Each structure stands twice: as C-alpha cells, then as structure tokens.
Amino acid sequence: MTSTLPVISLVTCSYQQERFIDATMRSVLDQNYSSLDYIVVDGGSQDESANIIAKYSSSLSYWVSEKDAGQTDALKKGFANAQGEIQGWLCSDDLLLPGALQAVGEFFLNNPDVDALYGDALWIDADGKPLRAKREMNFNQFVFLHDHNYIPQPSMFWRKRLYEEVGGLDDSFNLAMDSDLWARFSEKTEIAHIPQYLSCMRFYPEQKTRSMKPAGRLEDLKIRTRGSRLAHIGFVRPMQYVLARVIRAVSKALAGGYGASVPERFLPWLDAHATHAKHNGR
C-alpha cells in the first residue's frame, strides 16, 4: 500500500522563527512519509532561520528565503510550487505528530470521494509542554460560520483539485485566511473529520493570532456575514451565535472533547521536541 499512497504537499511558512523552525521541520521529515513534497517559504528572516532551513535542503522539494508580502503571500507561493495531490500547511511554530501523514495519506487513498479532512490536535506552550487536548466534533457548517473556526489548522488537509476549484487562498486576509478557505471548501464539499491527533498548536502571548486579535475578529466578521442577508440584521446574528454555541456544546460533548486529555504515548515525543522561545512570527 505504501507505494500507492498519494503525494502530500506540505508548506511551512516562516519568519524570524529560529527558535521553532528546527523542531517544526524535524516533525515533518521524521514522519518518513514515502510520498512527501515538503516546501518551506521563509520571508527573508534576519535570524538563523535560513541556515537552519538550508541544513535540510536535500530533503525539501523547494525552499526560499526572501522578502514577501506576509503569511498569506508566502503560503500562496508555496502552493504554487506544490506538486502533490494532497495539500496542507504547517506554520513554523507548530508540529506534526508521529504518523500524521501516514494516517492522512491512507484516509484519502481509501476515501476517493473525500476532498477535505481534519483531525484533532494538542495545545502546547512555547517550550513544547502539553497544555490540553483538542478533540473535535464533526464538521458542522452552521456552527463553523456562526460560532467560531474550531478546525485545528495544522490538522487540515485537502485535495489540490478542491484548492484550485475555490481559487486558493485570498491574500486580502492576513489572519483568517484559513477560516476563509475552509468556508469556501464547505460550499463545494463535505469536510470529513477523523478522530485522531495529527498536530500540535502552540499557545503563547507573542504569537501572531493573539497579538493581532482585534484585526482577526474583523476578518472573521467578513466571512460570517458575506452572502447572508440575515446576518446583517442586528438581532439575528446574536441568535445564530447562541444556537451555534448550543449545537457545538452538545456535539463536542458527545465527541468526548471536554474530557479529553493528552495521550501519554505522546509525552516522550513532546519532550524530545521541546524548545525554548519567546518570539513573534508566523
């Protein structure tokens, strides 16, 4: 079966992330996935990032370190060079858990009608210590649009044909580019969920999504109100939010999301990938 697994193109975008990028890249390359198309796009970092990336250049399909117009521009550049049937991205402060790519490749191989899927994730701190498990509910478009984007971004993968059909990433989004892409995916296909931990997402004060939260909320609002006349009526949106929250609470409880804990089998691996960082980047 290994020889028939689909090629997975994974893009890592980075800027000024010398304290994270090595662990991130190792988490990808140590997967030993037989059909990996790994692309790293650095935004012209002035720290040691380029030297660290260059160390792994023989295992990369493409990499560059040059000035860009931000994270979305970097990701678009990466996907423009992607050759795989399956795509995804991993920010330079996140990690892929062991066996993630194998699980993704096998799922797409065995489910040819599925065009997008996401798995679960673990929250870790800046040093790589586990905080909590993020076990998720199945995809519900109403909840996604009217509560929040609960899909763990590094655990999301899709077929290239779907990405091209929706027109790819929209560079008018600086923070919610993932929410925007998932929303457009959901208009074209049913997004699948596999109850398996695929990635680790860092949670620390200096990260981009936390330091620029007000701007992110404006981008989220743009996604949630477009194409819906009802959403522009003042009293309707709060009602939609409350209903979406109720559906989410029930669905996540049924999925075991509230009582989930970090599996012990990952603890030695997390310790081996520990790092120390207090740095802003992407």
Coordinates of C-alpha atoms in Angstrom, one line a residue, residues 97 120-125 128-136 148-150 152 197 199-203 207 248 252 257-263 266-267 270:
L97 CA 2.6 14.3 15.5
D120 CA -7.6 16.6 16.2
A121 CA -4.7 18.4 17.8
L122 CA -2.8 19.1 21.0
W123 CA -2.2 22.5 22.5
I124 CA 1.4 23.1 23.6
D125 CA 3.1 26.1 25.1
G128 CA 6.6 22.5 23.8
K129 CA 5.0 21.3 27.0
P130 CA 1.5 19.9 26.6
L131 CA -1.4 22.1 27.8
R132 CA -4.5 20.2 26.8
A133 CA -6.0 18.0 24.1
K134 CA -8.3 19.5 21.4
R135 CA -10.6 16.6 20.5
E136 CA -13.1 18.0 18.0
H148 CA -16.0 30.1 15.5
N149 CA -13.4 28.3 13.4
Y150 CA -12.8 25.2 15.6
P152 CA -7.2 23.0 14.0
Y197 CA -4.4 13.6 16.9
S199 CA -0.7 18.0 15.1
C200 CA 0.4 20.3 17.9
M201 CA -0.5 24.0 18.0
R202 CA 1.5 26.4 20.2
F203 CA -0.3 28.8 22.5
Q207 CA 2.1 34.5 18.6
R248 CA -21.4 22.9 19.4
K252 CA -18.3 18.4 21.3
G257 CA -14.0 16.8 23.6
Y258 CA -14.4 18.3 27.1
G259 CA -12.9 15.4 29.0
A260 CA -10.1 14.6 26.6
S261 CA -6.5 14.5 27.9
V262 CA -3.1 14.4 26.2
P263 CA -2.4 10.8 25.5
F266 CA 3.0 11.4 23.0
L267 CA 4.7 12.7 26.2
L270 CA 6.9 16.1 23.0

